[in-house]
Short mmCIF file of C-alpha atoms in Angstrom, two decimals:
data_model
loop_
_atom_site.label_atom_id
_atom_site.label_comp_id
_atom_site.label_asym_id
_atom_site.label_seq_id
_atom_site.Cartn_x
_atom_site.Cartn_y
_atom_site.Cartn_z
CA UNK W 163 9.79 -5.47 11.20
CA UNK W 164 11.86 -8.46 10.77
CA UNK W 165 15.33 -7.21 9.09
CA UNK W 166 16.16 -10.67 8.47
CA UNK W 167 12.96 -11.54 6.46
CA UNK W 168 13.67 -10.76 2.07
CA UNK W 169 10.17 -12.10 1.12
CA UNK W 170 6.75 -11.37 2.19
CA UNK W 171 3.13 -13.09 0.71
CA UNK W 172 0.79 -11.06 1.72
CA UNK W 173 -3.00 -11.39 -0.07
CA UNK W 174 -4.58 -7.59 -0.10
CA UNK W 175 -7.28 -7.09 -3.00
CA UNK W 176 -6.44 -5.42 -5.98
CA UNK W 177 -8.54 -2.45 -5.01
CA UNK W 178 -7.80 1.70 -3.84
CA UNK W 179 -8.42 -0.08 -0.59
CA UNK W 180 -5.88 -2.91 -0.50
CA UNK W 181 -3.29 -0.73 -2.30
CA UNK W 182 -3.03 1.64 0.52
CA UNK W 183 -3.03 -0.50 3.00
CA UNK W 184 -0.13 -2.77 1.16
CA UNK W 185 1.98 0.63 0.62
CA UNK W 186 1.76 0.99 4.36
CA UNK W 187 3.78 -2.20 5.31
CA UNK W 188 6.12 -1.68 1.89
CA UNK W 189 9.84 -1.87 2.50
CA UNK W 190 12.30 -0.92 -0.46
CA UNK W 191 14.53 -4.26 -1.59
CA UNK W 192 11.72 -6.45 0.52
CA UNK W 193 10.30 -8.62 -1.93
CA UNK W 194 6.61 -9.17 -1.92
CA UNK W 195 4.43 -11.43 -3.75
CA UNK W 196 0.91 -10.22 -3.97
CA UNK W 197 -2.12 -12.23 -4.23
CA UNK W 198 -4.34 -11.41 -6.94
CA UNK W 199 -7.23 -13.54 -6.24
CA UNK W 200 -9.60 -11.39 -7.95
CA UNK W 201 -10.81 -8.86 -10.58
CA UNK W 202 -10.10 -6.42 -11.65
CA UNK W 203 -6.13 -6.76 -11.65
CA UNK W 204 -5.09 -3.38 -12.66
CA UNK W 205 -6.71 0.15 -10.62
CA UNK W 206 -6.19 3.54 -11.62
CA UNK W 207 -3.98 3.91 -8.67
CA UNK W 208 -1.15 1.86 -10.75
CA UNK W 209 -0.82 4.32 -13.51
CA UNK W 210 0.88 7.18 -11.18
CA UNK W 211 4.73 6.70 -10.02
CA UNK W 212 5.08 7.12 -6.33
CA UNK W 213 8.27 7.40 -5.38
CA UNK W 214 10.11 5.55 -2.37
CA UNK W 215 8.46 6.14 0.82
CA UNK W 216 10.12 9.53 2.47
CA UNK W 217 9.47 7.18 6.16
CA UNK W 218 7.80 4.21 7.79
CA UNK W 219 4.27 5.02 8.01
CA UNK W 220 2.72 6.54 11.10
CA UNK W 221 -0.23 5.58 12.93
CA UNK W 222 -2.71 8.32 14.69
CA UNK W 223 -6.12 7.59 15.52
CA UNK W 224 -6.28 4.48 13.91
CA UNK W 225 -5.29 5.88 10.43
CA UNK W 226 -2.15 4.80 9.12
CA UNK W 227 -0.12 7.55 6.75
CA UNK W 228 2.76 7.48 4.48
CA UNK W 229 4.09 10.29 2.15
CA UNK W 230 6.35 9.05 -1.40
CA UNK W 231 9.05 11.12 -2.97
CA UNK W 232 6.65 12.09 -6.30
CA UNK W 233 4.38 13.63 -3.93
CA UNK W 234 1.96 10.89 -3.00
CA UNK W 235 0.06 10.87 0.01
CA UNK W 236 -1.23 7.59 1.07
CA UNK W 237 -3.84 6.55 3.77
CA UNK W 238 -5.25 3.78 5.34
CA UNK W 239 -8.13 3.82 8.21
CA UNK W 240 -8.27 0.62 9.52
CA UNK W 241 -11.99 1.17 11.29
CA UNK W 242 -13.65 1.54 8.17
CA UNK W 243 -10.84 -0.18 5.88
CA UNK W 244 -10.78 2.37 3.53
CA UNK W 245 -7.38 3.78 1.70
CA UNK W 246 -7.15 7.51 -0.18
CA UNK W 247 -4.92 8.34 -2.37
CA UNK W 248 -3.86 12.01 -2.59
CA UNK W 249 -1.53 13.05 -5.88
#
């Protein structure tokens, strides 16, 4: 939530998984440098255009939740670490 901070590493695996919980923390013009420490390194997830995020995401009930501008609905539970995509 720093405004000052340009550049994030951040090491999430290139899963459905670690792709919705990235796109929760994403910030447009924030660069990030992702990890890929394992296979595969590409996920169907990559193929669809998202959008810019319509807001910061929101946390209820331990499930974060983000909405992009192509219609995607993103999800991230963080008590079973598991991320859904919704097109």
């Amino acid at each position: 939530n720093d405004p000052g901070t340009s550049t994030i590493l951040a090491q999430f695996p290139v899963t459905t998984d670690g792709y919705a919980a990235f796109l929760q923390t994403y910030v447009p013009g924030r660069a990030f440098l992702w990890w890929y420490s394992a296979s595969p390194r590409w996920i169907p997830e990559f193929d669809h255009s998202l959008g810019a995020p319509l807001g910061p995401a929101v946390l209820k009930d331990g499930v974060y939740s983000r909405q992009f501008a192509h219609g995607a609905h993103v999800t991230f539970d963080t008590s079973t670490n598991k991320g859904t995509f919704t097109w």
